[in-house]
PDB file of C-alpha atoms in Angstrom:
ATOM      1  CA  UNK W 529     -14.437  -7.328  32.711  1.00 74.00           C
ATOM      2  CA  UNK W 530     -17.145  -8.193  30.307  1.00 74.00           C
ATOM      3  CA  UNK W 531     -19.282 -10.849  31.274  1.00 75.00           C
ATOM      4  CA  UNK W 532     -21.521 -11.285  28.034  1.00 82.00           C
ATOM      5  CA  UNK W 533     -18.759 -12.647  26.092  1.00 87.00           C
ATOM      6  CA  UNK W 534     -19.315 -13.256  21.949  1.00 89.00           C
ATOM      7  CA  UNK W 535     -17.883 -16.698  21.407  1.00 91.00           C
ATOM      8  CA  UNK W 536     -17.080 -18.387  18.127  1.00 90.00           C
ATOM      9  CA  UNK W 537     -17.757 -22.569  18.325  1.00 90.00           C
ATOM     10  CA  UNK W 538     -14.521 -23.942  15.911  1.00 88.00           C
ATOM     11  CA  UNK W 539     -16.718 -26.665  14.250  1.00 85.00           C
ATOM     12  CA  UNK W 540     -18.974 -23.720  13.255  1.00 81.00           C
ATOM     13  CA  UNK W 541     -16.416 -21.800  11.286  1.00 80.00           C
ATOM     14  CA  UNK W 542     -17.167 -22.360   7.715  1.00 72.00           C
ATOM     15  CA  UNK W 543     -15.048 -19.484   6.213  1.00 66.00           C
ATOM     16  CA  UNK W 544     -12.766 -16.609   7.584  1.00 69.00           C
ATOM     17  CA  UNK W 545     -15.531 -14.355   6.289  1.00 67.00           C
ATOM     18  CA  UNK W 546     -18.266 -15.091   8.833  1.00 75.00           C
ATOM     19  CA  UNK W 547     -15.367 -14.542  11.453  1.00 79.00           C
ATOM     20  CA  UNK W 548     -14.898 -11.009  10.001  1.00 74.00           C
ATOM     21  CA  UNK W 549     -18.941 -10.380   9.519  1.00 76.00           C
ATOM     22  CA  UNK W 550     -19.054 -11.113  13.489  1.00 80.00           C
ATOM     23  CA  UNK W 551     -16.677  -8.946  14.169  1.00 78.00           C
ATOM     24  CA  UNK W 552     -18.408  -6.419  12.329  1.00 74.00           C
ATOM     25  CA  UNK W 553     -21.823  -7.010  13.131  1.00 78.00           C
ATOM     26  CA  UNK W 554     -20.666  -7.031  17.106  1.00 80.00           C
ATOM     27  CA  UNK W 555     -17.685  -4.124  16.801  1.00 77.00           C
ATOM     28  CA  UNK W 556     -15.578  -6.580  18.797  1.00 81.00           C
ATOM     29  CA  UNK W 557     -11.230  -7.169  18.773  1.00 79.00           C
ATOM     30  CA  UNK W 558     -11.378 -10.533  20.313  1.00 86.00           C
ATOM     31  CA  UNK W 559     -13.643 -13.412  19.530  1.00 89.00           C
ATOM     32  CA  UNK W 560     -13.240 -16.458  21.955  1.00 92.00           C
ATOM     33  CA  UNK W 561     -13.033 -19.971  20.052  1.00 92.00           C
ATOM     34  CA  UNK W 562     -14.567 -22.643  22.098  1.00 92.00           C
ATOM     35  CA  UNK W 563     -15.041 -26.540  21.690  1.00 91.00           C
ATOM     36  CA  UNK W 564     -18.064 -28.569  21.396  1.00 90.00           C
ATOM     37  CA  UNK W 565     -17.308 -29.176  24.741  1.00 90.00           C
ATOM     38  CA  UNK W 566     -17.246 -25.486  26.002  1.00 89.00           C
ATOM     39  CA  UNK W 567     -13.515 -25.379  26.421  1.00 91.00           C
ATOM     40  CA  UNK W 568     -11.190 -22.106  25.409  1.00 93.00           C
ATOM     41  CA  UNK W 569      -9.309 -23.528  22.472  1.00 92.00           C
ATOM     42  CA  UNK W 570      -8.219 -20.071  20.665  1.00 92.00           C
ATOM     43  CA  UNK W 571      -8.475 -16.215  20.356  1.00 91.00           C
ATOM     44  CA  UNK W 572      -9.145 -14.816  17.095  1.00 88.00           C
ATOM     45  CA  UNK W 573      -8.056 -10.938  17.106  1.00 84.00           C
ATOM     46  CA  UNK W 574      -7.944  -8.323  14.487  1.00 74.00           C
ATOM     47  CA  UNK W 575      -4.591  -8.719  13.707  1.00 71.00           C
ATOM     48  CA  UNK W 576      -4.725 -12.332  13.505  1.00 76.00           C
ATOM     49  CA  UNK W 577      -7.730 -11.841  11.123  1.00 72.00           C
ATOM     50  CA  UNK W 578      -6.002  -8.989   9.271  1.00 65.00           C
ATOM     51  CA  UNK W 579      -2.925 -11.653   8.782  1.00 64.00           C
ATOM     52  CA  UNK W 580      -4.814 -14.808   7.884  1.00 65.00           C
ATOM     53  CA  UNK W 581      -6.843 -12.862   5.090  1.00 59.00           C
ATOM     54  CA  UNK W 582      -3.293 -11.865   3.522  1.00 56.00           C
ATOM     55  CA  UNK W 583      -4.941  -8.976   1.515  1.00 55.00           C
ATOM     56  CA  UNK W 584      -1.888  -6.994   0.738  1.00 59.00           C
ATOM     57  CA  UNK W 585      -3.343  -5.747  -2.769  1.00 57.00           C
ATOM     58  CA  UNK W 586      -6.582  -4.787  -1.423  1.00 66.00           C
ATOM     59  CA  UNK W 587      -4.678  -2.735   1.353  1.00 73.00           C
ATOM     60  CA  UNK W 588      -2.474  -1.251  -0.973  1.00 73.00           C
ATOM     61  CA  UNK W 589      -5.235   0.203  -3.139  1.00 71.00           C
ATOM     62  CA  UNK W 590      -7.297   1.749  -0.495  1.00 79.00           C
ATOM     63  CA  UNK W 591      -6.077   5.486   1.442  1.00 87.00           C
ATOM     64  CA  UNK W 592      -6.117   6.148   4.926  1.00 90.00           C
ATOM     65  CA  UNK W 593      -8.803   9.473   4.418  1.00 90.00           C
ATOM     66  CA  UNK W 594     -11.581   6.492   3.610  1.00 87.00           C
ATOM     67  CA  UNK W 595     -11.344   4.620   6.554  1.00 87.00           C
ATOM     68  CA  UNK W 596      -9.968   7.218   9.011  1.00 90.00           C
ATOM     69  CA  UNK W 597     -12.340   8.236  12.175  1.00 89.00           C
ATOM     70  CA  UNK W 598     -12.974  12.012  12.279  1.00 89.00           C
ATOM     71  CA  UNK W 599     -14.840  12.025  15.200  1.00 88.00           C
ATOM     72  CA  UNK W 600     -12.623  11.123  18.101  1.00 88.00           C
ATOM     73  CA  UNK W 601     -12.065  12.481  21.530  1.00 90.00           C
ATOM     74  CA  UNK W 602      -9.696  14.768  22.566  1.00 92.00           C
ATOM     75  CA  UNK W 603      -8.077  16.625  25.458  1.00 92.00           C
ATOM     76  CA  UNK W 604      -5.383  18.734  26.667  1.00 92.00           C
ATOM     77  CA  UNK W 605      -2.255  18.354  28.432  1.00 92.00           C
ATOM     78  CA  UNK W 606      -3.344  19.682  31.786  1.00 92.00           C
ATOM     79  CA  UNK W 607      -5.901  17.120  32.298  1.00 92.00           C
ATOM     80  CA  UNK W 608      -5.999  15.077  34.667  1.00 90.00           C
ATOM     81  CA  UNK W 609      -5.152  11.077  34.398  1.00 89.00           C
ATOM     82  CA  UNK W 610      -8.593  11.021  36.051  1.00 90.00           C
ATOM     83  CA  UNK W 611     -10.664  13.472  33.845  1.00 91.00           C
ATOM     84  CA  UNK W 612      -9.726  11.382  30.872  1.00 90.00           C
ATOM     85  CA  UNK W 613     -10.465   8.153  32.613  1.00 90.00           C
ATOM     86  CA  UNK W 614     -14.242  10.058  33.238  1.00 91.00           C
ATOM     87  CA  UNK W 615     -13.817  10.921  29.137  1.00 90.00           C
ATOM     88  CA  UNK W 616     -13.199   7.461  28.498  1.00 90.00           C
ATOM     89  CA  UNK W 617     -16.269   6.071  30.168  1.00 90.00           C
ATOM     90  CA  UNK W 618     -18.213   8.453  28.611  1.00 91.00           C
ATOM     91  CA  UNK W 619     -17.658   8.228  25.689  1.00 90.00           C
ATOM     92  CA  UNK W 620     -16.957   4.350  25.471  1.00 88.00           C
ATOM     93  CA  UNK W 621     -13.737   5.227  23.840  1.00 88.00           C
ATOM     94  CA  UNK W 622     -10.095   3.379  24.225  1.00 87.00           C
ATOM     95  CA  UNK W 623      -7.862   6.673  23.682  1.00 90.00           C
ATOM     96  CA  UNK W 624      -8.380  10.211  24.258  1.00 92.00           C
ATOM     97  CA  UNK W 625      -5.745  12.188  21.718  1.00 93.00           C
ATOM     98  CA  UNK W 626      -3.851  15.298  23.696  1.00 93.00           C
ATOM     99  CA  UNK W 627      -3.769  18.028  21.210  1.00 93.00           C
ATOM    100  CA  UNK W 628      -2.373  21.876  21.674  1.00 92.00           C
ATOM    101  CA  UNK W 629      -4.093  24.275  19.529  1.00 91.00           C
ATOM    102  CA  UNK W 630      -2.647  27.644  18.072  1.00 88.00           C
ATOM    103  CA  UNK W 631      -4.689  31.236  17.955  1.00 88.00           C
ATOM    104  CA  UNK W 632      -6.292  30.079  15.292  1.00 88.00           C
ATOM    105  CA  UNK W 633      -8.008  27.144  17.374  1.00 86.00           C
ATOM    106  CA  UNK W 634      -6.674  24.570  15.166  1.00 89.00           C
ATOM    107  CA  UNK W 635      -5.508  21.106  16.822  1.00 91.00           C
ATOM    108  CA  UNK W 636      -2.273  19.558  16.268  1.00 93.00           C
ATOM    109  CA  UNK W 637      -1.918  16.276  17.800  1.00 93.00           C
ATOM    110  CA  UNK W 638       1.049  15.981  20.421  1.00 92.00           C
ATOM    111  CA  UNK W 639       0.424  12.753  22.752  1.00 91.00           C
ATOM    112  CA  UNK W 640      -2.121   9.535  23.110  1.00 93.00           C
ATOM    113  CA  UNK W 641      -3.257   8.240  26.300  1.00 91.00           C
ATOM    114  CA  UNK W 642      -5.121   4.515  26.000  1.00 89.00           C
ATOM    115  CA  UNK W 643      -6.758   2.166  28.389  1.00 86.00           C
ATOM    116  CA  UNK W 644      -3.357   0.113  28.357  1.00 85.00           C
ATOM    117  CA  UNK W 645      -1.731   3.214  29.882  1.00 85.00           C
ATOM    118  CA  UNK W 646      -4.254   3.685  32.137  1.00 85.00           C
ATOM    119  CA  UNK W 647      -3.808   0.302  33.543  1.00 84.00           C
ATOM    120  CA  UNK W 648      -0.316  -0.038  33.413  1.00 82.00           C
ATOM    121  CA  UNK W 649      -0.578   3.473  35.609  1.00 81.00           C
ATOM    122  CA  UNK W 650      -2.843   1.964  38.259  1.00 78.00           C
ATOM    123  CA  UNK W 651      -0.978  -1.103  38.638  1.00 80.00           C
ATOM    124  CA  UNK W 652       2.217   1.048  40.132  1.00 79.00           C
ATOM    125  CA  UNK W 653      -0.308   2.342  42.862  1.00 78.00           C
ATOM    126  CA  UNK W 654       0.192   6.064  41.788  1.00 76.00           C
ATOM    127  CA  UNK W 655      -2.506   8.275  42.229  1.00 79.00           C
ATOM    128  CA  UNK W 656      -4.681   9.156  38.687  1.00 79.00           C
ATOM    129  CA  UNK W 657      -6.052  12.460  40.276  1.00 82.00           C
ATOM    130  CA  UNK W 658      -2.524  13.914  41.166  1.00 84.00           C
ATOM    131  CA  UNK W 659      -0.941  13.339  37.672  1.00 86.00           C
ATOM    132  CA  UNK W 660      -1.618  15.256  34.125  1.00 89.00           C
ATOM    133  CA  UNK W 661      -2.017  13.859  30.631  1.00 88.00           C
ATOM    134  CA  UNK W 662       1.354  15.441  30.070  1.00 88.00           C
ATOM    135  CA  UNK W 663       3.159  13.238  32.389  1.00 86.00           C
ATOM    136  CA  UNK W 664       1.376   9.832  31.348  1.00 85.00           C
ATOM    137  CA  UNK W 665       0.995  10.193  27.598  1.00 89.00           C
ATOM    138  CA  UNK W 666       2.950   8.588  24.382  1.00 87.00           C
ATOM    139  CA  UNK W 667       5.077  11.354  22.633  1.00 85.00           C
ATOM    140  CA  UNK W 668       5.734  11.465  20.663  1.00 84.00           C
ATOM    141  CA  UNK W 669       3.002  10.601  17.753  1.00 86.00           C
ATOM    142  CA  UNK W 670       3.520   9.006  14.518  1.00 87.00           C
ATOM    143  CA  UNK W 671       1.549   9.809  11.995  1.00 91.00           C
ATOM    144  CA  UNK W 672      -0.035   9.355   8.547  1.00 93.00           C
ATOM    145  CA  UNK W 673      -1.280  11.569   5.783  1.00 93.00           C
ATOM    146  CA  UNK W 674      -4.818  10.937   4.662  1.00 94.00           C
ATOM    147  CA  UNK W 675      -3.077   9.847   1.334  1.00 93.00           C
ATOM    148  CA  UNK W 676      -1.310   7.117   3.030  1.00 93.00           C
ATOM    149  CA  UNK W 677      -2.376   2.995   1.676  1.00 88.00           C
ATOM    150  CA  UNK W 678      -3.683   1.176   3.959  1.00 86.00           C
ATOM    151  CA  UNK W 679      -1.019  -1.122   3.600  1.00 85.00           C
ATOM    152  CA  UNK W 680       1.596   1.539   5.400  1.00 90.00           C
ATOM    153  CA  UNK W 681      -0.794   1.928   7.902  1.00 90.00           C
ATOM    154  CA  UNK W 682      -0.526  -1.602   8.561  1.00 87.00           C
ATOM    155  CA  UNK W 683       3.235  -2.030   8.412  1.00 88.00           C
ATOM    156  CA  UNK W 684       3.653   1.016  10.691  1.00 90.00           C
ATOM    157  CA  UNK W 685       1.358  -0.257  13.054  1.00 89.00           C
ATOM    158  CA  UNK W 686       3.652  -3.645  13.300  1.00 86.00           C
ATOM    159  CA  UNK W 687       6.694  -1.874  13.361  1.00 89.00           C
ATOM    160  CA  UNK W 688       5.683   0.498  15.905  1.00 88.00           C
ATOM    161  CA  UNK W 689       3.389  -2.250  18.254  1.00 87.00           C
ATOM    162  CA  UNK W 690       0.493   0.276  18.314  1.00 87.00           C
ATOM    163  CA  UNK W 691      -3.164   0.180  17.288  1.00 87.00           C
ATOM    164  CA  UNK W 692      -4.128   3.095  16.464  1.00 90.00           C
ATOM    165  CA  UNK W 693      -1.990   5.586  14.583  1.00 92.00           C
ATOM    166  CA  UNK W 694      -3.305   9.473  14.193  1.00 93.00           C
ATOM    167  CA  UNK W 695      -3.809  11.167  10.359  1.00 94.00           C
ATOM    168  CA  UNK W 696      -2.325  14.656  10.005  1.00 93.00           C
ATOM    169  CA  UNK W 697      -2.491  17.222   7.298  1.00 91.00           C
ATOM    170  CA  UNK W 698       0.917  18.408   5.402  1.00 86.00           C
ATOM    171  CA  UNK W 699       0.884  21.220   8.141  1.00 88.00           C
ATOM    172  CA  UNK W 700       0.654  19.034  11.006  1.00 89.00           C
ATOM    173  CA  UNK W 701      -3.246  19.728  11.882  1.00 91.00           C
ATOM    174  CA  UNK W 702      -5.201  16.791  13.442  1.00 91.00           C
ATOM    175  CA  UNK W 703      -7.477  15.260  10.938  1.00 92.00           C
ATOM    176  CA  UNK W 704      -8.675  12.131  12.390  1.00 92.00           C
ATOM    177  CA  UNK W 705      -7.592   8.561  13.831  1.00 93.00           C
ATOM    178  CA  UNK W 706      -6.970   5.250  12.051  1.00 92.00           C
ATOM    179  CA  UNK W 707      -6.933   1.826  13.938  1.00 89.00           C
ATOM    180  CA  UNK W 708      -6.291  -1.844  13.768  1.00 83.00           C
ATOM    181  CA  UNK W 709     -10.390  -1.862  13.574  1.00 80.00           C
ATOM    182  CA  UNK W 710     -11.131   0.356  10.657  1.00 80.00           C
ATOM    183  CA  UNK W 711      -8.584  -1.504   8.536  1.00 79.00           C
ATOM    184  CA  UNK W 712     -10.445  -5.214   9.658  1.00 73.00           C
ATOM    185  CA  UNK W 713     -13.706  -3.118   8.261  1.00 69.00           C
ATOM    186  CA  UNK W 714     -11.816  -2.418   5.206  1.00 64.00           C
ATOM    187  CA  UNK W 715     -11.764  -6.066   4.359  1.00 62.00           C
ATOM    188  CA  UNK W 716     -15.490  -6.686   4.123  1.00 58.00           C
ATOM    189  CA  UNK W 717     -16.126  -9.770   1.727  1.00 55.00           C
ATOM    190  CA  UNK W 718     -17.917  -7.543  -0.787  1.00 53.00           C
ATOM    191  CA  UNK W 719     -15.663  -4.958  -1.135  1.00 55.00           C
ATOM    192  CA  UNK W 720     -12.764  -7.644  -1.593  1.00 54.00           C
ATOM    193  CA  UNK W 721     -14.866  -9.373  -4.217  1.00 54.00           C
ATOM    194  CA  UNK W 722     -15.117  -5.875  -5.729  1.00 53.00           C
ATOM    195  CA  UNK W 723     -11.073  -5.391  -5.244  1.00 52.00           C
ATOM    196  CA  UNK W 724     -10.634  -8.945  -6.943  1.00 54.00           C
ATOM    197  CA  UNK W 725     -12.431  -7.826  -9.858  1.00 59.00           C
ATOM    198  CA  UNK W 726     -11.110  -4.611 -10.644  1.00 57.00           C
ATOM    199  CA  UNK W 727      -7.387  -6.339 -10.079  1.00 53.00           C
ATOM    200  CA  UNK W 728      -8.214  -9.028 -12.004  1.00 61.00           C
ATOM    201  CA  UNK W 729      -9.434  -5.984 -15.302  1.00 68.00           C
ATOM    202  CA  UNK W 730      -6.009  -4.563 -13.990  1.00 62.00           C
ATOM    203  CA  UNK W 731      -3.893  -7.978 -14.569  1.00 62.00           C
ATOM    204  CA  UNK W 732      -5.903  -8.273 -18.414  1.00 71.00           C
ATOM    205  CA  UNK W 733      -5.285  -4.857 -19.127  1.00 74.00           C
ATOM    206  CA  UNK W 734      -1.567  -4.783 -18.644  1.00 70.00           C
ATOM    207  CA  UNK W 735      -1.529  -8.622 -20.562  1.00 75.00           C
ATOM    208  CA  UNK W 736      -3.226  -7.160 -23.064  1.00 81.00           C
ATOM    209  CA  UNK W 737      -0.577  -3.953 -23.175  1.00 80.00           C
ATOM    210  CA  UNK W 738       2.097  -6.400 -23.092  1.00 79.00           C
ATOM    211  CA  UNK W 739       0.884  -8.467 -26.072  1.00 84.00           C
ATOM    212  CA  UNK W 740       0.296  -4.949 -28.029  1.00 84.00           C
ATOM    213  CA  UNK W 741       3.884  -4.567 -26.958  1.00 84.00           C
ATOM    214  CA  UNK W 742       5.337  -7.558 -28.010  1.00 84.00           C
ATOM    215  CA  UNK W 743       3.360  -6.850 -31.503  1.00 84.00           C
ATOM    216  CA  UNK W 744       5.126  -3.700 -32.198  1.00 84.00           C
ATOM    217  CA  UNK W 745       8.321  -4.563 -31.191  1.00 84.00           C
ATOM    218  CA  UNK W 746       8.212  -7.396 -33.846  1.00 83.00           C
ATOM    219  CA  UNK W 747       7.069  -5.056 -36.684  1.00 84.00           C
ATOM    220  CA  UNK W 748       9.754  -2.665 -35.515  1.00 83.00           C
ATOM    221  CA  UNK W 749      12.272  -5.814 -35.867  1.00 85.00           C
ATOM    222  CA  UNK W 750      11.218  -6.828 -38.990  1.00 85.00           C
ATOM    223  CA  UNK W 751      11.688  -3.438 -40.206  1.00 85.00           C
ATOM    224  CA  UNK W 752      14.891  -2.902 -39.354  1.00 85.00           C
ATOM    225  CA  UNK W 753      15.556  -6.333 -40.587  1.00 84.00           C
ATOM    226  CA  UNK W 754      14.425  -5.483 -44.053  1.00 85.00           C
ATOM    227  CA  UNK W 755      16.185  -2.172 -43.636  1.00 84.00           C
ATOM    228  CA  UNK W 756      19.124  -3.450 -42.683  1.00 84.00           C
ATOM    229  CA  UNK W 757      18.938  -6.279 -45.537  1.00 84.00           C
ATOM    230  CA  UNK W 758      18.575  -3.547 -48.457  1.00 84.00           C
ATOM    231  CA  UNK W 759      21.667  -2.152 -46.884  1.00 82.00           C
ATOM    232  CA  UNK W 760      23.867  -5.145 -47.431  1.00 81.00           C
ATOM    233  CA  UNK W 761      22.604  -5.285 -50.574  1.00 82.00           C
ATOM    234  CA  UNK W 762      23.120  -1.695 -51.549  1.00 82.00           C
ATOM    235  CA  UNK W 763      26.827  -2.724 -50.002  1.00 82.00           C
ATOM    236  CA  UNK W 764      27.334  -5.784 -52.326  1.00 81.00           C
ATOM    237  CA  UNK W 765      26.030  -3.744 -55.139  1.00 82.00           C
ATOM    238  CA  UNK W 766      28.657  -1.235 -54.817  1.00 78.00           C
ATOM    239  CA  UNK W 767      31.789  -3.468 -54.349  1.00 78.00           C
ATOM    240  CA  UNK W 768      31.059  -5.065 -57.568  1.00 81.00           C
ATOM    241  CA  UNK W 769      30.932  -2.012 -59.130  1.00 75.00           C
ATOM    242  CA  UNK W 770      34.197  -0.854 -57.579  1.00 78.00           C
ATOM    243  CA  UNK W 771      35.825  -4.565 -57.977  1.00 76.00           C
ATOM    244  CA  UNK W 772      34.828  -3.847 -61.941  1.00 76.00           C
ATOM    245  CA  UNK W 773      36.099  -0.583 -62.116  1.00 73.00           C
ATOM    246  CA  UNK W 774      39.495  -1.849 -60.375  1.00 72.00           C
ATOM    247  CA  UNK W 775      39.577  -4.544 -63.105  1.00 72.00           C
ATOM    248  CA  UNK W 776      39.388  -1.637 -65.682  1.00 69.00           C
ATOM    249  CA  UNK W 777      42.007   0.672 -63.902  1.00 69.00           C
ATOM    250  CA  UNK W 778      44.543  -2.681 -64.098  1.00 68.00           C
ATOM    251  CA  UNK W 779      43.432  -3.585 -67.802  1.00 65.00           C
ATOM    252  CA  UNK W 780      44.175   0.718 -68.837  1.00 63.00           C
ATOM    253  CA  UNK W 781      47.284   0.434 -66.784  1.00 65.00           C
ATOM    254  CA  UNK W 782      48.325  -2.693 -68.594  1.00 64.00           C
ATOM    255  CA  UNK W 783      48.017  -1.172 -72.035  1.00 60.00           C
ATOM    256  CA  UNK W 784      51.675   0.521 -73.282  1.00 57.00           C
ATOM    257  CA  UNK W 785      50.058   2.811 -76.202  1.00 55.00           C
ATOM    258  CA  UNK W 786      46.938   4.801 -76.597  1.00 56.00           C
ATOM    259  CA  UNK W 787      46.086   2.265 -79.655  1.00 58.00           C
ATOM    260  CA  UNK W 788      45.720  -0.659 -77.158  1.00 57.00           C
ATOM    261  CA  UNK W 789      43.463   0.980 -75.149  1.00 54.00           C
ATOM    262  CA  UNK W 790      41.291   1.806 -77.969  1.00 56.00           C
ATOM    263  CA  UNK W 791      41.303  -2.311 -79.009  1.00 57.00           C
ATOM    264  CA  UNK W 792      40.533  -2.964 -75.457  1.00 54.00           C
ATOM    265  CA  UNK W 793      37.606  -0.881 -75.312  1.00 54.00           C
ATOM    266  CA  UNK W 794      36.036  -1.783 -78.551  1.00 56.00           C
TER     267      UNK W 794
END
């Protein structure tokens, strides 16, 4: 267990963004809240964090390939439970990745083994040196594409009850590693602040388009309004002419001899 624990006092929590700049500045997933008193009174985690900040927008305008881990460490399937354990320690990570490779020594991803599954192994009293990565690992993977929002990231995680989610190319190649982390160091205040302001040039642009919009559409109206109008009146013109010209057609049909038509007419 860790002994030097980083604790949070709950009087001392002016904002939700000194919460996320400690876990930041410590690269911690759990921050203690204590009373005045010294008493456990909550756990803040990154997913409660993630939640409470509610930034949907900023997620959804950020890709997995900027916050994705390249560096992460792998292994095959014919290690041991107890080699990866040794990896682990090493390398201070939570997961080693189990990848195959083809001829052309490129990795594609096909299991995870974490710390959780290490654990969960242990407590059924088997034997970590006697079983393979192959036996113990989650298979299998979903993935993401480097193009992915941040925001599926998130849902998938949820959905799936994972934290940590691997990034493939189209072709299935490895690429990197994105986790419940990474996308709590997405939302640092600054870059939100930045996010606010371009969605806020976003939100006036399209107003802007929409009064434009409006604009045209009432010149277009107004044209076909006046259009429309000289129409009618081109219509009333003619069937007063033709009313007229009926009138005449009666009055010529009226007449009995050639001679009455003439005193009509003049």
């Amino acid at each position: 267990m860790t002994q030097k624990l980083i604790t949070i006092i709950a009087s001392e929590i002016e904002d939700i963004f000194k919460v996320v700049n400690c876990f930041r500045q410590h690269k911690i997933r759990h921050l203690p809240v204590l009373s005045n008193t010294g008493e456990l009174v909550g756990l803040i985690t990154v997913a409660s964090l993630r939640n409470s900040l509610k930034s949907v927008d900023l997620l959804k305008h950020r890709q997995v390939k900027e916050v994705m881990t390249t560096d992460v460490i792998h292994g095959t399937p014919d290690l041991s439970i107890f080699t990866l354990v040794e990896k682990m320690v090493k390398y201070r990570v939570s997961c080693i990745v189990i990848i195959r490779t083809d001829p052309q020594q490129r990795l594609y991803p096909i299991g995870i083994v974490t710390q959780r599954d290490i654990v969960q192994f242990q407590a059924l009293g088997m034997n970590i040196k006697q079983f393979k990565a192959s036996e113990v690992m989650s298979t299998p993977l979903q993935s993401l594409t480097p193009f992915d929002s941040l925001w599926k990231a998130h849902q998938q995680m949820q959905r799936l009850r994972v934290q940590r989610l691997v990034v493939c190319g189209s072709d299935g190649q490895w690429l990197g590693l994105v986790t419940q982390t990474s996308l709590l160091e997405n939302l640092n205040p600054v870059d939100m602040h930045g996010m606010i302001q371009i969605l806020q040039q976003e939100v006036d642009r399209l107003q802007t388009e929409k009064i434009e919009m409006l604009h045209r559409n009432n010149n277009h109206l107004e044209q076909q309004v006046e259009s429309l109008q000289e129409s009618v009146n081109r219509l009333d013109q003619h069937n007063q002419e033709m009313a007229t010209i009926n009138q005449m057609i009666d009055f010529l049909q009226a007449c009995e001899k050639i001679e009455d038509t003439k005193k009509m007419l003049a």
